[in-house]
Amino acid sequence: MLKLTNTLTGNLEPFSPDNGNTVRMYTCGPTVYDFAHIGNLRTFVFEDILRRHLRGKGWTLKHVMNITDIDDKIINKAIEAGQDIKTYTAPYTEAFFKDCETLRIERPDIVTPATDYIPEMIDLVGRLIQSGYAYPEGESIYYRISRFPSYGRLSRLEKRELKLGARIDVDEYEKEEPRDFVLWKAPKHEKEPRWEAPFGTGRPGWHIECSAMAMKQLGETLDIHCGGVDNIFPHHENEIAQSEAVTGKPFARFWIHGEHLLVEGEKMAKSKGNFYTLRDLIDRGYDPLAIRYLLVSVPYRKQLNFTFEGLDAARSSLDRIKEFLFRLKSSKFKPGRNPAISAVLTTARKQLDAALDDDLNTAQALAAVFGLIKEGNIALTEDALEEENRSEILQWFEVVEQRLGIVPTVEALVQVDEKVGSLIAQRNEARRNRDFAKADRIRQELLDLDVIIEDTREGTKWRRK
RNA sequence: GGCGCCGUACCCAAGUGGUAAGGGAGAGGUCUGCAAAACCUUUAUGCAUCGGUUCGAAUCCGAUCGGCGCCUCCA
């Protein structure tokens, strides 16, 4: 049984979809004013693990994600660049999809830019005005928080006291109460994009896009709504206020939040010089799979301290998996099925499922994988692993890949290559003749081709570096 | 100031009352013509500190110290 920590209650709760077999999930997507950084990507990887596991449970998943393509930052940057927002955001949107693909993050079923939902947002704002939850002030429309008594439930606002001065109203707009938030913003700049609405020309506030898109695509009550912890307040709190004021129904049954990533123990910030995008790391020669592995290795509710040392360790861990698969795929086995090995596999299989069911405990899930690898290696060395064991283990690794997305591909490593084959044959000929100088020359030659060879009992194996 | 999370070996990290998973690194070994790689073995009488509850605590309670986050830009 899958259990997830629900921010709404603060408890670990059993999860299943509300009606039928379909899980309706919404995740807050990126704001495309720049390339995504690894902190952003950590959250998307966590959501990816969640979606992979939900599907692994046999449920049908309908997963919706927005792309925020209109907000203050984007407008300012687009104006600076002399472009409209579509033109400005297009390359960053593309880059985001590319980064996700590079990190094996599966694409949500529906992913659309906020500006595709303007009519739905206008409709929501109109209904909020009609029911008294929203009011005009100046040329803009605000949400009246005093009308929504349960405001603050998600972030436990009722228990908070505000730091003196922390809530100084820096917004240039006037409002009835400082904590009221904007639903519809009047244009401030000539070149600012704007839409006509019954309540005035303007553009949507940030929070309304998620309410509009989520309810349009998934209905009035979602099964799961995800995001980073920083979105609990105010973003998700405001989404709840807007949506529930309109529908009178709970907006989401489960709120699930991913903790932040730190870099070298500090919050990542451009000013600190510890700000990395995926491209930055790839440019430094890191394998994207190692980056994903690192992001997966720490469960989502714990802050993840990103370090290059950690990234190197992730790469080494991945090598261990790769070596094991290489051994399985490149060796010959006697027919049959060793029940002892099958039992080990059964244990690993159960451990993986149980770990993910337990609030997506990815650290435990990886331990299950390595547990099998250790036993598998011992069996391989003792020649106790048989043909059917090999195939059932390889099949399980496909499941591991489906759930975690961290299994290295080995096919490319064992492909047939005539040139390499011929060099290896020549080297073995030299070794048989005890001409080790020549053998070592050929080994170097292969190394120059990025080919690593290993002399084993079963002959010389090779793989690409 | 308020709210919340966290502190487990050299590093990362699991573990929510029954006697410390897993990975990396280090050390030793096996294999090898030599290497390299790989594989195996090994590494915390102790889980920030102090006190308490209990037959029993990393796990529960209290206090202290330290780190991080949020309190309308933020994944």
Coordinates of C-alpha atoms (C1' of nucleotides) in Angstrom, one line a residue:
Chain A
M1 CA 0.0 0.0 0.0
L2 CA 1.4 3.4 -1.0
K3 CA 1.7 5.9 1.7
L4 CA 2.6 9.6 1.1
T5 CA 3.2 12.5 3.4
N6 CA 0.4 14.9 2.9
T7 CA 1.3 18.5 3.7
L8 CA -2.4 19.3 4.3
T9 CA -2.4 17.1 7.4
G10 CA 1.3 16.7 8.0
N11 CA 0.8 12.9 8.2
L12 CA 1.9 9.9 6.3
E13 CA -1.4 8.7 4.7
P14 CA -2.4 5.7 2.5
F15 CA -3.0 6.9 -1.0
S16 CA -5.4 5.6 -3.7
P17 CA -7.2 7.5 -6.4
D18 CA -10.6 9.0 -5.4
N19 CA -12.7 7.3 -8.0
G20 CA -11.9 4.4 -10.2
N21 CA -8.5 3.6 -11.4
T22 CA -7.2 7.0 -12.6
V23 CA -4.9 9.2 -10.6
R24 CA -5.4 12.8 -11.4
M25 CA -2.1 14.6 -10.6
Y26 CA -1.1 18.2 -11.1
T27 CA 2.5 19.5 -10.8
C28 CA 3.6 23.1 -10.9
G29 CA 5.9 23.5 -13.9
P30 CA 8.8 25.9 -14.6
T31 CA 8.7 29.6 -15.1
V32 CA 10.5 29.9 -18.4
Y33 CA 12.5 33.0 -18.1
D34 CA 15.9 31.2 -17.9
F35 CA 17.3 27.7 -18.0
A36 CA 16.2 25.3 -15.2
H37 CA 18.8 24.9 -12.5
I38 CA 19.5 21.6 -10.7
G39 CA 17.3 22.7 -7.8
N40 CA 14.3 23.0 -10.1
L41 CA 15.3 19.7 -11.7
R42 CA 15.4 17.9 -8.3
T43 CA 11.8 18.7 -7.8
F44 CA 10.9 17.5 -11.3
V45 CA 12.9 14.3 -10.7
F46 CA 11.0 13.7 -7.5
E47 CA 7.7 14.1 -9.3
D48 CA 8.9 11.8 -12.0
I49 CA 9.6 9.1 -9.4
L50 CA 6.1 9.6 -8.1
R51 CA 4.5 9.3 -11.5
R52 CA 6.6 6.3 -12.4
H53 CA 5.6 4.6 -9.1
L54 CA 1.9 5.5 -9.5
R55 CA 1.9 3.8 -12.9
G56 CA 3.9 0.9 -11.5
K57 CA 1.1 0.4 -9.0
G58 CA -1.1 -0.3 -12.0
W59 CA -3.1 2.9 -11.9
T60 CA -3.8 5.0 -14.9
L61 CA -2.2 8.4 -14.5
K62 CA -3.4 11.7 -15.9
H63 CA -0.7 14.1 -15.1
V64 CA -1.0 17.8 -15.9
M65 CA 1.8 20.4 -15.7
N66 CA 1.8 24.1 -16.6
I67 CA 4.5 26.2 -18.1
T68 CA 4.5 29.6 -16.6
D69 CA 5.1 31.8 -19.6
I70 CA 3.8 35.1 -18.1
D71 CA 4.9 36.8 -15.0
D72 CA 6.8 39.9 -13.9
K73 CA 10.3 38.5 -14.6
I74 CA 9.3 37.3 -18.1
I75 CA 7.6 40.5 -19.0
N76 CA 10.6 42.6 -17.9
K77 CA 13.1 40.4 -19.7
A78 CA 11.1 40.2 -22.8
I79 CA 10.7 44.0 -22.9
E80 CA 14.4 44.3 -22.4
A81 CA 15.1 41.9 -25.2
G82 CA 12.6 43.8 -27.4
Q83 CA 10.5 40.6 -27.9
D84 CA 7.0 39.5 -27.2
I85 CA 6.7 36.9 -24.4
K86 CA 6.0 34.0 -26.7
T87 CA 9.3 34.6 -28.6
Y88 CA 11.2 35.2 -25.4
T89 CA 10.0 32.1 -23.6
A90 CA 10.0 29.6 -26.5
P91 CA 13.7 28.7 -26.4
Y92 CA 13.6 28.3 -22.6
T93 CA 10.5 26.1 -22.9
E94 CA 12.3 23.9 -25.4
A95 CA 15.4 23.8 -23.3
F96 CA 13.3 22.7 -20.3
F97 CA 11.9 19.8 -22.3
K98 CA 15.3 18.9 -23.5
D99 CA 16.7 18.9 -20.0
C100 CA 13.9 16.7 -18.8
E101 CA 14.6 14.2 -21.6
T102 CA 18.3 14.2 -20.7
L103 CA 17.5 13.4 -17.1
R104 CA 15.0 10.7 -18.1
I105 CA 12.1 12.7 -16.7
E106 CA 8.9 11.5 -18.3
R107 CA 6.7 14.0 -20.0
P108 CA 3.4 14.7 -18.3
D109 CA 0.3 13.8 -20.2
I110 CA -0.7 17.4 -20.7
V111 CA 1.7 20.2 -20.5
T112 CA 0.7 23.6 -21.7
P113 CA 1.7 27.3 -21.3
A114 CA -0.4 29.4 -18.9
T115 CA -1.3 31.8 -21.7
D116 CA -3.3 29.0 -23.4
Y117 CA -5.8 29.2 -20.5
I118 CA -6.6 32.9 -20.4
P119 CA -10.3 32.4 -21.0
E120 CA -10.5 29.9 -18.1
M121 CA -8.7 32.2 -15.8
I122 CA -11.0 35.1 -16.8
D123 CA -13.9 32.9 -16.0
L124 CA -12.6 32.0 -12.6
V125 CA -11.8 35.6 -11.7
G126 CA -15.3 36.6 -12.9
R127 CA -16.9 34.0 -10.6
L128 CA -14.8 35.1 -7.7
I129 CA -15.9 38.7 -8.2
Q130 CA -19.6 37.7 -8.4
S131 CA -19.4 35.7 -5.2
G132 CA -17.7 38.4 -3.3
Y133 CA -14.3 36.7 -3.0
A134 CA -12.7 39.2 -5.2
Y135 CA -12.8 43.0 -5.5
P136 CA -11.5 45.6 -7.8
E137 CA -9.0 48.1 -6.5
G138 CA -7.5 50.6 -8.9
E139 CA -7.5 48.7 -12.3
S140 CA -6.7 45.4 -10.7
I141 CA -8.6 42.6 -9.1
Y142 CA -7.7 41.2 -5.7
Y143 CA -8.7 38.1 -3.7
R144 CA -10.3 39.0 -0.4
I145 CA -8.7 36.6 2.1
S146 CA -11.0 37.7 4.9
R147 CA -13.8 35.9 3.1
F148 CA -12.1 32.6 3.2
P149 CA -11.8 31.5 6.8
S150 CA -9.7 28.4 6.3
Y151 CA -7.0 30.4 4.6
G152 CA -3.6 29.3 5.8
R153 CA -4.5 25.7 6.6
L154 CA -1.9 24.2 4.3
S155 CA 0.9 26.3 5.7
R156 CA -0.4 26.4 9.2
L157 CA -0.6 30.1 9.1
E158 CA -2.8 30.4 12.1
K159 CA 0.1 29.2 14.2
R160 CA 2.5 31.8 12.8
E161 CA 3.3 35.3 14.0
L162 CA 4.8 37.6 11.6
K163 CA 8.2 39.0 12.0
L164 CA 7.8 42.7 12.5
G165 CA 8.2 44.3 9.2
A166 CA 8.2 41.1 7.2
R167 CA 4.9 41.9 5.7
I168 CA 5.5 45.4 4.6
D169 CA 3.5 45.8 1.5
V170 CA 5.9 46.2 -1.3
D171 CA 3.3 45.8 -4.0
E172 CA 2.6 49.0 -5.9
Y173 CA -1.0 48.2 -6.0
E174 CA -3.5 49.3 -3.3
K175 CA -5.5 46.6 -1.5
E176 CA -8.0 46.3 1.2
E177 CA -5.6 44.2 3.3
P178 CA -1.9 43.7 2.7
R179 CA -2.2 40.0 2.6
D180 CA -4.8 40.0 -0.2
F181 CA -3.2 38.8 -3.4
V182 CA -3.7 39.9 -7.0
L183 CA -5.8 37.9 -9.4
W184 CA -5.7 40.2 -12.4
K185 CA -3.2 42.8 -12.9
A186 CA -3.7 46.1 -14.8
P187 CA -0.9 46.8 -17.2
K188 CA 2.0 48.9 -15.9
H189 CA 4.0 49.1 -19.0
E190 CA 3.0 50.0 -22.5
K191 CA 4.6 46.9 -24.0
E192 CA 3.2 44.6 -21.4
P193 CA 0.9 41.9 -22.8
R194 CA -2.8 42.2 -22.0
W195 CA -6.1 40.6 -22.5
E196 CA -9.6 42.0 -22.5
A197 CA -11.8 40.8 -19.6
P198 CA -15.3 41.9 -18.5
F199 CA -13.6 43.4 -15.4
G200 CA -10.9 45.2 -17.2
T201 CA -7.9 44.9 -19.4
G202 CA -5.0 43.2 -17.9
R203 CA -3.1 40.0 -17.3
P204 CA -3.5 37.1 -14.8
G205 CA -1.8 37.0 -11.5
W206 CA 0.6 34.1 -10.9
H207 CA -1.6 31.7 -8.8
I208 CA -4.7 31.6 -10.9
E209 CA -3.1 29.7 -13.8
C210 CA -2.7 26.5 -11.8
S211 CA -6.3 26.6 -10.5
A212 CA -7.6 27.2 -14.0
M213 CA -5.6 24.5 -15.7
A214 CA -5.8 21.9 -13.0
M215 CA -9.6 22.1 -12.7
K216 CA -10.2 22.3 -16.5
Q217 CA -8.1 19.2 -17.1
L218 CA -8.6 17.2 -14.0
G219 CA -11.9 18.3 -12.3
E220 CA -12.6 20.2 -9.2
T221 CA -10.8 17.9 -6.8
L222 CA -7.4 16.6 -7.7
D223 CA -5.9 13.4 -6.2
I224 CA -2.4 14.9 -6.0
H225 CA -0.9 18.3 -6.3
C226 CA 2.9 18.6 -6.1
G227 CA 5.5 21.3 -6.0
G228 CA 8.6 22.5 -4.2
V229 CA 8.3 23.4 -0.5
D230 CA 8.7 27.0 -1.2
N231 CA 5.4 26.9 -3.0
I232 CA 3.4 25.9 0.0
F233 CA 3.1 29.5 0.9
P234 CA 1.8 31.6 -0.7
H235 CA 1.4 29.9 -4.1
H236 CA -0.5 26.7 -3.1
E237 CA -2.3 28.4 -0.3
N238 CA -3.7 30.9 -2.8
E239 CA -4.5 28.1 -5.3
I240 CA -6.6 26.5 -2.6
A241 CA -8.3 29.8 -1.7
Q242 CA -9.2 30.6 -5.3
S243 CA -10.4 27.1 -6.3
E244 CA -12.3 26.2 -3.2
A245 CA -14.1 29.6 -3.1
V246 CA -15.4 28.8 -6.6
T247 CA -16.3 25.1 -6.2
G248 CA -16.9 24.7 -2.5
K249 CA -15.0 21.5 -2.8
P250 CA -11.5 20.5 -1.6
F251 CA -9.0 21.4 -4.3
A252 CA -6.6 18.6 -3.8
R253 CA -6.7 15.5 -1.6
F254 CA -2.9 15.1 -1.3
W255 CA -0.4 17.9 -1.3
I256 CA 3.1 16.6 -1.7
H257 CA 6.1 18.9 -1.5
G258 CA 9.8 18.2 -2.4
E259 CA 12.5 19.7 -0.3
H260 CA 15.1 22.0 -1.6
L261 CA 18.5 21.2 -2.9
L262 CA 21.5 23.0 -1.4
V263 CA 24.9 23.4 -3.0
E264 CA 27.8 22.9 -0.7
G265 CA 25.5 23.4 2.2
E266 CA 24.2 26.7 1.1
K267 CA 21.2 27.9 -0.8
M268 CA 21.9 28.1 -4.4
A269 CA 22.1 31.6 -5.7
K270 CA 23.6 33.3 -8.7
S271 CA 25.3 35.8 -6.4
K272 CA 27.0 33.0 -4.4
G273 CA 28.6 31.5 -7.5
N274 CA 27.1 28.1 -6.7
F275 CA 24.3 28.2 -9.2
Y276 CA 24.3 25.3 -11.7
T277 CA 22.1 24.4 -14.6
L278 CA 22.1 20.9 -16.1
R279 CA 24.2 22.2 -19.0
D280 CA 26.8 23.6 -16.7
L281 CA 27.3 20.2 -15.2
I282 CA 27.3 18.4 -18.6
D283 CA 29.9 20.9 -19.8
R284 CA 32.1 19.9 -16.9
G285 CA 32.0 16.4 -18.2
Y286 CA 29.4 14.8 -15.9
D287 CA 27.1 12.1 -17.1
P288 CA 23.4 13.2 -16.9
L289 CA 22.6 9.8 -15.5
A290 CA 25.0 10.4 -12.6
I291 CA 23.2 13.6 -11.9
R292 CA 19.8 11.9 -11.9
Y293 CA 21.2 9.2 -9.7
L294 CA 22.4 11.8 -7.2
L295 CA 19.0 13.5 -7.2
V296 CA 17.2 10.1 -6.8
S297 CA 19.5 8.9 -4.0
V298 CA 18.2 11.2 -1.4
P299 CA 14.5 10.9 -0.6
Y300 CA 12.4 13.8 -1.6
R301 CA 11.5 15.1 1.8
K302 CA 15.0 15.6 2.9
Q303 CA 17.2 18.5 1.8
L304 CA 19.8 17.4 -0.7
N305 CA 23.2 18.8 -0.4
F306 CA 24.7 18.8 -3.8
T307 CA 28.5 18.5 -4.0
F308 CA 30.8 17.5 -6.7
E309 CA 32.2 14.9 -4.4
G310 CA 28.6 13.5 -4.2
L311 CA 28.4 13.6 -8.0
D312 CA 31.6 11.6 -8.3
A313 CA 30.3 9.0 -5.8
A314 CA 27.0 8.8 -7.8
R315 CA 29.0 8.0 -10.9
S316 CA 30.9 5.2 -9.1
S317 CA 27.7 3.7 -7.8
L318 CA 26.3 3.7 -11.3
D319 CA 29.5 2.0 -12.5
R320 CA 28.8 -0.8 -10.1
I321 CA 25.4 -1.4 -11.6
K322 CA 26.8 -1.2 -15.1
E323 CA 29.5 -3.7 -14.3
F324 CA 27.0 -6.2 -12.9
L325 CA 24.8 -5.9 -16.0
F326 CA 27.8 -6.2 -18.2
R327 CA 28.8 -9.4 -16.4
L328 CA 25.3 -10.8 -16.8
K329 CA 25.0 -9.9 -20.5
S330 CA 28.4 -10.9 -21.6
S331 CA 28.8 -14.3 -19.8
K332 CA 27.6 -17.7 -20.7
F333 CA 25.4 -19.6 -18.2
K334 CA 24.4 -23.2 -17.8
P335 CA 20.7 -23.9 -18.3
G336 CA 18.4 -24.1 -15.3
R337 CA 17.3 -21.9 -12.5
N338 CA 19.1 -21.8 -9.1
P339 CA 16.3 -21.4 -6.6
A340 CA 18.6 -19.7 -4.0
I341 CA 19.2 -16.9 -6.5
S342 CA 15.6 -16.6 -7.4
A343 CA 14.8 -16.2 -3.7
V344 CA 17.3 -13.4 -3.5
L345 CA 15.6 -11.8 -6.4
T346 CA 12.2 -12.1 -4.8
T347 CA 13.5 -10.4 -1.7
A348 CA 15.0 -7.5 -3.7
R349 CA 11.7 -7.2 -5.7
K350 CA 9.7 -6.9 -2.5
Q351 CA 12.1 -4.5 -0.9
L352 CA 12.0 -2.2 -3.9
D353 CA 8.2 -2.1 -4.0
A354 CA 8.0 -1.7 -0.2
A355 CA 10.5 1.1 -0.2
L356 CA 8.7 3.1 -2.9
D357 CA 5.4 2.5 -1.2
D358 CA 6.9 4.0 1.9
D359 CA 6.7 7.6 0.9
L360 CA 9.0 7.1 -2.1
N361 CA 12.0 6.0 -0.1
T362 CA 14.4 6.0 -3.0
A363 CA 17.4 5.4 -0.7
Q364 CA 15.9 2.1 0.4
A365 CA 14.9 1.3 -3.2
L366 CA 18.5 1.7 -4.3
A367 CA 19.6 -0.5 -1.3
A368 CA 17.4 -3.2 -2.7
V369 CA 19.1 -3.0 -6.1
F370 CA 22.6 -3.2 -4.5
G371 CA 21.5 -6.0 -2.3
L372 CA 20.7 -8.1 -5.4
I373 CA 23.9 -7.0 -7.1
K374 CA 26.0 -8.2 -4.2
E375 CA 24.4 -11.6 -4.0
G376 CA 24.4 -11.8 -7.8
N377 CA 28.1 -11.1 -8.0
I378 CA 28.9 -13.7 -5.4
A379 CA 26.8 -16.2 -7.4
L380 CA 28.5 -15.2 -10.6
T381 CA 31.9 -15.8 -9.1
E382 CA 30.9 -19.2 -7.8
D383 CA 29.3 -20.1 -11.1
A384 CA 26.0 -20.6 -9.3
L385 CA 23.9 -18.3 -11.4
E386 CA 22.0 -20.1 -14.2
E387 CA 20.4 -19.1 -17.4
E388 CA 16.9 -18.5 -16.1
N389 CA 18.3 -16.5 -13.2
R390 CA 20.0 -14.3 -15.7
S391 CA 16.9 -13.6 -17.6
E392 CA 14.7 -13.0 -14.6
I393 CA 17.3 -10.6 -13.1
L394 CA 17.6 -8.7 -16.4
Q395 CA 13.8 -8.5 -16.5
W396 CA 13.7 -7.1 -13.0
F397 CA 16.2 -4.5 -14.0
E398 CA 13.8 -3.3 -16.6
V399 CA 11.3 -2.8 -13.8
V400 CA 14.0 -0.9 -11.8
E401 CA 14.5 1.3 -14.8
Q402 CA 10.7 1.9 -15.1
R403 CA 10.5 2.9 -11.5
L404 CA 13.8 4.8 -10.9
G405 CA 15.1 5.6 -14.3
I406 CA 18.7 5.1 -13.2
V407 CA 19.8 1.9 -15.0
P408 CA 22.8 2.4 -17.3
T409 CA 22.4 1.1 -20.8
V410 CA 24.8 -1.8 -21.5
E411 CA 24.0 -2.7 -25.1
A412 CA 26.2 0.0 -26.4
L413 CA 29.0 -1.4 -24.4
V414 CA 28.9 -4.9 -25.7
Q415 CA 28.2 -4.2 -29.4
V416 CA 30.1 -6.0 -32.0
D417 CA 33.0 -4.1 -33.5
E418 CA 35.2 -5.8 -36.1
K419 CA 38.1 -3.5 -35.6
V420 CA 38.1 -4.0 -31.8
G421 CA 37.5 -7.7 -32.2
S422 CA 40.5 -8.0 -34.5
L423 CA 42.8 -6.1 -32.2
I424 CA 41.8 -8.2 -29.3
A425 CA 42.4 -11.3 -31.3
Q426 CA 45.9 -10.0 -32.2
R427 CA 46.6 -9.2 -28.6
N428 CA 45.6 -12.6 -27.4
E429 CA 47.7 -14.2 -30.1
A430 CA 50.6 -12.1 -28.8
R431 CA 49.9 -13.2 -25.2
R432 CA 49.8 -16.8 -26.2
N433 CA 53.2 -16.3 -27.7
R434 CA 54.3 -14.5 -24.5
D435 CA 55.1 -11.4 -26.5
F436 CA 53.8 -9.2 -23.8
A437 CA 55.4 -6.0 -25.2
K438 CA 53.2 -6.4 -28.3
A439 CA 50.2 -7.3 -26.2
D440 CA 50.6 -4.1 -24.1
R441 CA 51.0 -2.0 -27.3
I442 CA 47.7 -3.3 -28.5
R443 CA 46.1 -2.6 -25.2
Q444 CA 47.2 1.0 -25.4
E445 CA 46.0 1.2 -29.0
L446 CA 42.5 0.0 -27.8
L447 CA 42.6 2.5 -24.9
D448 CA 43.2 5.2 -27.5
L449 CA 39.9 4.1 -29.1
D450 CA 38.3 4.5 -25.6
V451 CA 38.0 0.7 -25.3
I452 CA 38.7 -0.9 -22.0
I453 CA 39.6 -4.6 -22.0
E454 CA 39.4 -7.0 -19.2
D455 CA 41.1 -10.4 -19.2
T456 CA 38.8 -12.9 -17.5
R457 CA 38.5 -16.6 -17.2
E458 CA 36.0 -16.6 -20.0
G459 CA 38.2 -14.7 -22.3
T460 CA 38.9 -11.0 -23.0
K461 CA 35.9 -8.7 -22.6
W462 CA 35.7 -5.2 -23.7
R463 CA 33.6 -2.1 -23.3
R464 CA 33.7 1.5 -24.2
K465 CA 35.0 3.9 -21.6
Chain B
rG1 C1' 10.4 37.1 16.6
rG2 C1' 6.9 33.1 14.8
rC3 C1' 6.4 28.4 12.1
rG4 C1' 8.8 24.0 10.3
rC5 C1' 12.7 20.4 9.0
rC6 C1' 17.2 18.3 10.4
rG7 C1' 22.0 16.6 13.2
rU8 C1' 23.7 8.5 12.2
rA9 C1' 31.2 6.2 10.4
rC10 C1' 36.1 10.0 6.3
rC11 C1' 31.7 11.6 2.7
rC12 C1' 26.4 10.6 1.1
rA13 C1' 22.5 8.0 3.5
rA14 C1' 18.3 4.1 5.4
rG15 C1' 16.4 3.1 9.8
rU16 C1' 9.8 6.0 14.3
rG17 C1' 10.8 1.0 20.9
rG18 C1' 14.1 -4.8 20.4
rU19 C1' 19.7 -4.2 19.9
rA20 C1' 23.0 0.2 13.5
rA21 C1' 20.6 -1.1 5.5
rG22 C1' 23.0 0.6 1.2
rG23 C1' 26.5 3.5 -1.8
rG24 C1' 31.2 6.2 -2.3
rA25 C1' 36.2 6.6 -0.4
rG26 C1' 40.2 3.9 2.5
rA27 C1' 42.5 -0.9 3.9
rG28 C1' 43.3 -6.2 3.1
rG29 C1' 42.6 -10.3 -0.3
rU30 C1' 41.3 -13.1 -5.1
rC31 C1' 42.2 -13.1 -10.2
rU32 C1' 46.3 -11.6 -13.8
rG33 C1' 52.5 -12.4 -17.8
rC34 C1' 52.1 -7.5 -15.8
rA35 C1' 48.6 -4.2 -15.4
rA36 C1' 43.9 -2.2 -15.3
rA37 C1' 39.3 -3.3 -14.2
rA38 C1' 36.3 -6.3 -11.6
rC39 C1' 34.8 -9.2 -7.5
rC40 C1' 35.2 -10.5 -2.2
rU41 C1' 36.2 -9.1 2.9
rU42 C1' 36.6 -5.2 6.2
rU43 C1' 35.6 -0.2 8.5
rA44 C1' 30.0 3.2 14.3
rU45 C1' 29.4 -1.1 21.7
rG46 C1' 27.4 3.6 19.0
rC47 C1' 23.5 7.4 16.2
rA48 C1' 25.1 16.3 18.3
rU49 C1' 25.2 17.0 24.0
rC50 C1' 22.9 16.3 28.8
rG51 C1' 18.9 14.4 31.6
rG52 C1' 14.3 11.5 31.8
rU53 C1' 10.6 7.3 30.6
rU54 C1' 11.2 1.9 29.7
rC55 C1' 13.1 -4.8 30.9
rG56 C1' 15.0 -2.4 26.5
rA57 C1' 15.8 4.2 22.9
rA58 C1' 19.3 6.4 17.1
rU59 C1' 14.0 5.8 17.6
rC60 C1' 9.5 8.4 23.0
rC61 C1' 9.7 13.1 26.5
rG62 C1' 12.4 17.6 28.2
rA63 C1' 16.5 20.9 27.9
rU64 C1' 20.9 22.6 25.5
rC65 C1' 24.1 23.3 21.2
rG66 C1' 24.6 23.4 15.8
rG67 C1' 22.7 23.5 10.5
rC68 C1' 18.8 24.6 7.0
rG69 C1' 14.2 26.4 5.2
rC70 C1' 9.6 29.5 5.1
rC71 C1' 7.1 34.1 6.9
rU72 C1' 4.3 37.2 -0.5
rC73 C1' 10.6 36.6 -6.4
rC74 C1' 11.7 31.5 -5.4
rA75 C1' 11.5 24.1 -7.3

